[in-house]
Amino acid sequence: MKEQLTDILQQCIQALQSEGHLPADISPQIKLDRTRDKQHGDFATNLAMVLAKPAGKKPRELADLIVAHLPASDVVENVEIAGPGFINFYLKAAAQFEVVSQVLEQGNVFGRHQLGNGRRVQVEYVSANPTGPLHVGHGRGAAYGAVVANLLEAIGYQVHREYYVNDAGRQMGILAASVWLRYLELCGETFPFPVNGYKGDYVLDIAATLHRENGDRMFHAWSEVSKGLPADAPEGDKEEYIDAVIERMKTLLHPDQHRLVFDLGLNYILDDIRDDLAHFGVVYDEWYSEQSLVDNGAVMRAIERLQKSDHTYEKDGAIWFKSSAFGDEKDRVLVRDNGVTTYFASDVAYHMDKLERGFDRVIDIWGADHHGYVPRIKAALQALGDDPSKLDVLLVQFAILYRGGEKVQMSTRSGEFVTLRQLRKEVGSDAARFFYVMRKCEQHLDFDLDLAKSQSNDNPMYYIQYAHARVCSVFRQLNEKGFSFDQQNGQSNLDKLTESHEADVLTRLSRYPDVISNAGQNHEPHQLVHYLRELAQDFHTYYNAHQFIVDDAALRDARLCLITAVQTVIANGLALLGVSAPESM
RNA sequence: GCGCCCGUAGUUCAGCUGGAUAGAAUGUCGGAUUCCGAUUCCGGAGGUCGCAGGUUCGACUCCUGCCGGGCGCGCCA
C-alpha cells in the first residue's frame, strides 16, 4: 500500500520536473507516514514542505501542483491539502480490506520482509562468564538478543546467533581452584575458604561430582597447599592470595588432573547455562570458545597485526595498544609484563575473526556496565584496517525486580543472587521473555513480578495472549452452535465490515509489516510489544461491541476472516518475541 | 574529575528517525452495562516534555551549557 503511494508520488515529481516546476537535479527521499489522527486521512506526506525551498515556491502552492499532477490510482479515494502543506491521502474502502486477504494467504510469514537481502549478520548475546549460573541481569540480554535476532531474520537477514565463552581467563582459574578447595573439604580438610573464591552452592555440587568420580586421588593436605602462601584478606590482598592458590594447585596437581578439574567446572556450568537458556527459548548457532582463539594463534596474530601496523609500543614490560589514537580515552594493555595476554587481546582477536568470517554486520549485546569497552574495540578494528561501523554494540541497562511494590534486593555477597532460573520458575518463561523486552534497551527496566504473574487484563502479556485465545474460543463456540466457517465466502464479503471498530482493527492490522521493519532495523523489540497490546485492545473492544457469530452468513464469515487475521498477526508477533500463543487460558 | 545512558500525566511507559491539538496503560473522579469467557463501555480531571539558550517554516525529537539519577573509568574478565 505504502509502496503504491510512494510510486505515485515519485511519478508525480518526475512529471513536475519535466514541466520545469521543480529543479531536475533533485531526487528527494519521499517520506510517507501513517497519520496519527484519522482526520488527516490514512497516509500523509510532508513532501511539499520539504521541496518548497528548492522549488522556490510556497509549500501550499507546491502542494496544489503536486496534487494536480498525481496520476490516477485505484487505491486512493481522496487527497487533501492541510495545515502548513501536508498532503493527506484517503484510501478507498476496498484497499482497507486488502490486508485481511493478505494475512489469510500469507499466514505465518505475514509481516516478514526482504529488507536485509540475505546479508549476513552475527548477533552475539549473553556471553556471561561460565563461572556460575545466569542471573536476572543476564536474562534481559538473553531475551533482548534473542528477539533482536528473530526480528533481523524476519526482515530478511541471514542471522548467526553466537555465545562467546570466556573459558580462558583468570576467572576460570579461580573457579577451578574453588572447586578443588571444596573437594579438599569433602576429603576431610578444614581451612578458611578464600575470600575471592566462588562460594555458590553449584561449586559444592561440582566438587561432589569430582569427589564421587575420583575419590581422594587429587587430595593434598591443606598444610601442603597453604605452605608459604601470602595472607588472604583482610590481612592480605585477596587477589594476590587467590592467584597464589591457583598457582599452588597447578604445581601440586598433574596437568591432566588440573585439566580434569578445570573442564569439569567449565562443562558443568556451561551445560547449566545451555539448559537454562534452552528452556528460556534462547538458542545459538554457535558457542565460540575464547580458548580456541588462543590455541589457534588468532590472539597472537591480532597482536602481530597491530604491531606491524605500528599501533603498539612497550612500556613497563607490557605491550600496549595505542587506542587513544582512535578516540579511546587511554591506551590499553595487550600483553602483560608477565607475558600473559589480556582479555582485551582475546576480544580484539575475536572481533577480527568475526569480520574475517565475512559477516556484513556484527552486533554485540552487552550489559551497560561494559559501555566503556566500546571505544577500544572500535579502535582496534580501525587500527586493523577493518570497518568499525560494521560493528554495533547495543547496551542493555539493568533490570530491577519489584515484588509487592518493593525492590528485590540482589546481593552480590557470597553466592546470593536471583538466578534466571528462579525468575522463570516464579513468573514463567513467557512472562519473563515478554517483560524483559517491554522497554527499549537503553531504558532501565522495572520488572514487576506481581504484574508478570497476574492473570488479569492489567498484565499486558496476559491481555495479548487472551486476545489470541479468545479468537480460538469463538471458533469453538461456532462449532458448538452448529455453524461452519467459509473463508472464501468471508473474503468475498469483506465489504460488510463497515463498523468503526472493524475499521480500527483493519488499520491496525495493516500497520504490522511496518512495525516489524521498524523494530528490526532499530533493534527495538518494545515496538512490537506495544503494537501487539494495541492490536489486542482493538480486538477486545471490537469483541465487546459486536457479535461475531451472527445468523447472516456473509457478515459472519467476513467477521470471522477479520478475527482470524487478528489471531494470525498476534501469533506471528508473539512468536518473534518467543512467547507462546495459547488456544485457551 | 572524565565518559556513556536516562529525565514526558500521581505511577509505569510510548511518541513512528524534525511535523498537525504530546498519547496509552494504571490510578483517581463521574455515569452506563451484566451480553460468545474472568466484566465491559463512555466521559472528566491530570503536562512550563528536568532547566536555559541555539538551529528552522516547524523541536519531546537535532546542537551547546547547566541540574538531577544510574553506570563505568585495572597489566580483572
Tab-separated table of N, CA and C (backbone and C1' of nucleotides) in Angstrom, chain A residues 36-41 49 82-86 88 90, chain B residues 9 14-16 18-24 44 47 49 57-61:
chain	number	residue	atom	x	y	z
A	36	ARG	N	-1.499	10.041	12.394
A	36	ARG	CA	-1.770	9.750	13.784
A	36	ARG	C	-3.265	9.960	14.052
A	37	ASP	N	-3.795	10.919	13.323
A	37	ASP	CA	-5.178	11.338	13.533
A	37	ASP	C	-5.992	10.997	12.286
A	38	LYS	N	-7.114	10.353	12.495
A	38	LYS	CA	-7.956	9.936	11.364
A	38	LYS	C	-8.429	11.121	10.525
A	39	GLN	N	-8.498	12.268	11.147
A	39	GLN	CA	-8.948	13.457	10.416
A	39	GLN	C	-7.959	13.841	9.324
A	40	HIS	N	-6.759	13.316	9.420
A	40	HIS	CA	-5.750	13.625	8.415
A	40	HIS	C	-5.633	12.512	7.375
A	41	GLY	N	-6.691	11.726	7.257
A	41	GLY	CA	-6.673	10.664	6.259
A	41	GLY	C	-5.913	9.448	6.743
A	49	MET	N	6.424	20.551	1.813
A	49	MET	CA	7.169	21.421	2.715
A	49	MET	C	8.666	21.246	2.543
A	82	ALA	N	-3.576	20.097	3.768
A	82	ALA	CA	-3.970	20.586	5.086
A	82	ALA	C	-2.789	21.228	5.791
A	83	GLY	N	-3.136	22.012	6.788
A	83	GLY	CA	-2.120	22.635	7.628
A	83	GLY	C	-1.126	23.437	6.814
A	84	PRO	N	0.126	23.403	7.191
A	84	PRO	CA	1.138	24.211	6.511
A	84	PRO	C	1.490	23.691	5.111
A	85	GLY	N	0.970	22.512	4.735
A	85	GLY	CA	1.283	21.988	3.405
A	85	GLY	C	1.351	20.475	3.359
A	86	PHE	N	0.744	19.825	4.339
A	86	PHE	CA	0.680	18.367	4.308
A	86	PHE	C	-0.248	17.911	3.196
A	88	ASN	N	-2.627	14.879	2.421
A	88	ASN	CA	-3.239	13.732	3.081
A	88	ASN	C	-3.962	12.839	2.091
A	90	TYR	N	-6.589	9.700	1.449
A	90	TYR	CA	-7.678	8.879	1.989
A	90	TYR	C	-7.806	7.655	1.093
B	9	A	P	5.632	13.214	33.711
B	9	A	O5'	4.067	13.346	33.444
B	9	A	C5'	3.420	14.588	33.670
B	9	A	C4'	2.020	14.384	34.207
B	9	A	C3'	1.887	13.297	35.262
B	9	A	O3'	1.007	13.729	36.288
B	9	A	C1'	0.413	12.850	33.461
B	14	A	P	9.826	3.507	27.082
B	14	A	O5'	8.650	3.420	26.031
B	14	A	C5'	8.211	4.569	25.390
B	14	A	C4'	7.090	4.215	24.464
B	14	A	C3'	7.124	4.999	23.168
B	14	A	O3'	7.880	4.321	22.186
B	14	A	C1'	5.042	5.324	24.194
B	15	G	P	9.064	5.063	21.450
B	15	G	O5'	8.307	6.301	20.810
B	15	G	C5'	7.257	6.099	19.860
B	15	G	C4'	6.526	7.385	19.643
B	15	G	C3'	7.397	8.574	19.221
B	15	G	O3'	7.639	8.560	17.837
B	15	G	C1'	5.948	9.240	20.962
B	16	C	P	9.036	9.127	17.319
B	16	C	O5'	9.143	8.509	15.862
B	16	C	C5'	9.673	7.209	15.696
B	16	C	C4'	8.890	6.423	14.679
B	16	C	C3'	8.635	7.101	13.341
B	16	C	O3'	9.752	7.088	12.485
B	16	C	C1'	6.674	6.039	14.072
B	18	G	P	14.725	12.807	12.702
B	18	G	O5'	13.866	14.100	13.030
B	18	G	C5'	12.986	14.118	14.143
B	18	G	C4'	11.867	15.077	13.862
B	18	G	C3'	11.254	14.897	12.478
B	18	G	O3'	9.884	15.278	12.480
B	18	G	C1'	12.119	17.058	12.671
B	19	G	P	8.776	14.249	13.026
B	19	G	O5'	7.830	15.262	13.808
B	19	G	C5'	6.460	15.023	13.826
B	19	G	C4'	5.713	16.316	13.582
B	19	G	C3'	4.333	16.083	12.975
B	19	G	O3'	3.449	17.044	13.521
B	19	G	C1'	5.578	17.502	11.577
B	20	A	P	2.805	16.713	15.003
B	20	A	O5'	1.684	17.827	14.966
B	20	A	C5'	2.020	19.202	14.771
B	20	A	C4'	0.855	19.899	14.125
B	20	A	C3'	-0.489	19.623	14.786
B	20	A	O3'	-1.274	20.801	14.731
B	20	A	C1'	-0.566	18.966	12.515
B	21	U	P	-1.131	21.876	15.885
B	21	U	O5'	-1.822	21.230	17.157
B	21	U	C5'	-1.760	21.942	18.393
B	21	U	C4'	-2.449	21.151	19.483
B	21	U	C3'	-1.927	19.729	19.671
B	21	U	O3'	-2.023	19.410	21.055
B	21	U	C1'	-4.227	19.669	19.204
B	22	A	P	-0.766	19.346	22.036
B	22	A	O5'	-0.515	17.779	22.156
B	22	A	C5'	-0.081	17.021	21.029
B	22	A	C4'	0.694	15.816	21.486
B	22	A	C3'	-0.015	14.991	22.572
B	22	A	O3'	-0.845	14.027	21.968
B	22	A	C1'	2.227	15.411	23.200
B	23	G	P	-2.379	14.191	21.934
B	23	G	O5'	-2.916	12.709	21.718
B	23	G	C5'	-3.190	11.916	22.828
B	23	G	C4'	-2.463	10.608	22.665
B	23	G	C3'	-2.902	9.560	23.675
B	23	G	O3'	-4.023	8.857	23.140
B	23	G	C1'	-0.534	9.666	23.601
B	24	A	P	-5.208	8.460	24.110
B	24	A	O5'	-4.926	6.914	24.349
B	24	A	C5'	-4.398	6.513	25.557
B	24	A	C4'	-3.670	5.212	25.381
B	24	A	C3'	-3.793	4.334	26.612
B	24	A	O3'	-4.890	3.461	26.468
B	24	A	C1'	-1.506	4.715	26.139
B	44	G	P	-13.733	13.842	27.842
B	44	G	O5'	-13.655	14.294	29.365
B	44	G	C5'	-14.535	15.313	29.849
B	44	G	C4'	-14.309	15.528	31.314
B	44	G	C3'	-12.875	15.857	31.721
B	44	G	O3'	-12.567	17.218	31.492
B	44	G	C1'	-13.785	14.262	33.217
B	47	G	P	-1.486	19.233	35.029
B	47	G	O5'	0.064	18.927	35.169
B	47	G	C5'	0.627	17.777	34.616
B	47	G	C4'	1.769	18.121	33.684
B	47	G	C3'	1.878	19.579	33.234
B	47	G	O3'	3.229	19.980	33.228
B	47	G	C1'	1.702	18.170	31.349
B	49	C	P	6.814	21.632	28.715
B	49	C	O5'	7.231	20.475	29.748
B	49	C	C5'	8.584	20.047	29.781
B	49	C	C4'	8.651	18.544	29.605
B	49	C	C3'	9.929	18.074	28.943
B	49	C	O3'	10.387	16.917	29.623
B	49	C	C1'	8.064	17.255	27.754
B	57	C	P	13.643	28.251	7.610
B	57	C	O5'	12.221	28.249	8.316
B	57	C	C5'	11.427	29.446	8.380
B	57	C	C4'	10.004	29.071	8.670
B	57	C	C3'	9.814	28.204	9.904
B	57	C	O3'	9.705	28.992	11.076
B	57	C	C1'	8.645	27.237	8.092
B	58	G	P	10.528	28.527	12.389
B	58	G	O5'	9.832	27.160	12.796
B	58	G	C5'	8.545	27.186	13.403
B	58	G	C4'	7.992	25.794	13.517
B	58	G	C3'	8.788	24.833	14.382
B	58	G	O3'	8.471	24.983	15.754
B	58	G	C1'	8.180	23.779	12.355
B	59	A	P	9.548	24.645	16.886
B	59	A	O5'	9.841	23.087	16.685
B	59	A	C5'	8.857	22.115	17.051
B	59	A	C4'	9.474	21.107	17.997
B	59	A	C3'	9.905	21.682	19.347
B	59	A	O3'	9.790	20.681	20.347
B	59	A	C1'	11.789	20.838	18.229
B	60	C	P	8.527	20.668	21.270
B	60	C	O5'	8.757	19.384	22.182
B	60	C	C5'	9.551	19.457	23.355
B	60	C	C4'	10.149	18.124	23.678
B	60	C	C3'	11.239	17.658	22.717
B	60	C	O3'	12.487	18.187	23.078
B	60	C	C1'	9.686	15.896	23.131
B	61	U	P	13.579	18.562	21.970
B	61	U	O5'	13.751	17.219	21.117
B	61	U	C5'	14.353	16.075	21.707
B	61	U	C4'	14.333	14.915	20.730
B	61	U	C3'	15.191	15.130	19.491
B	61	U	O3'	15.902	13.946	19.186
B	61	U	C1'	12.933	14.725	18.857
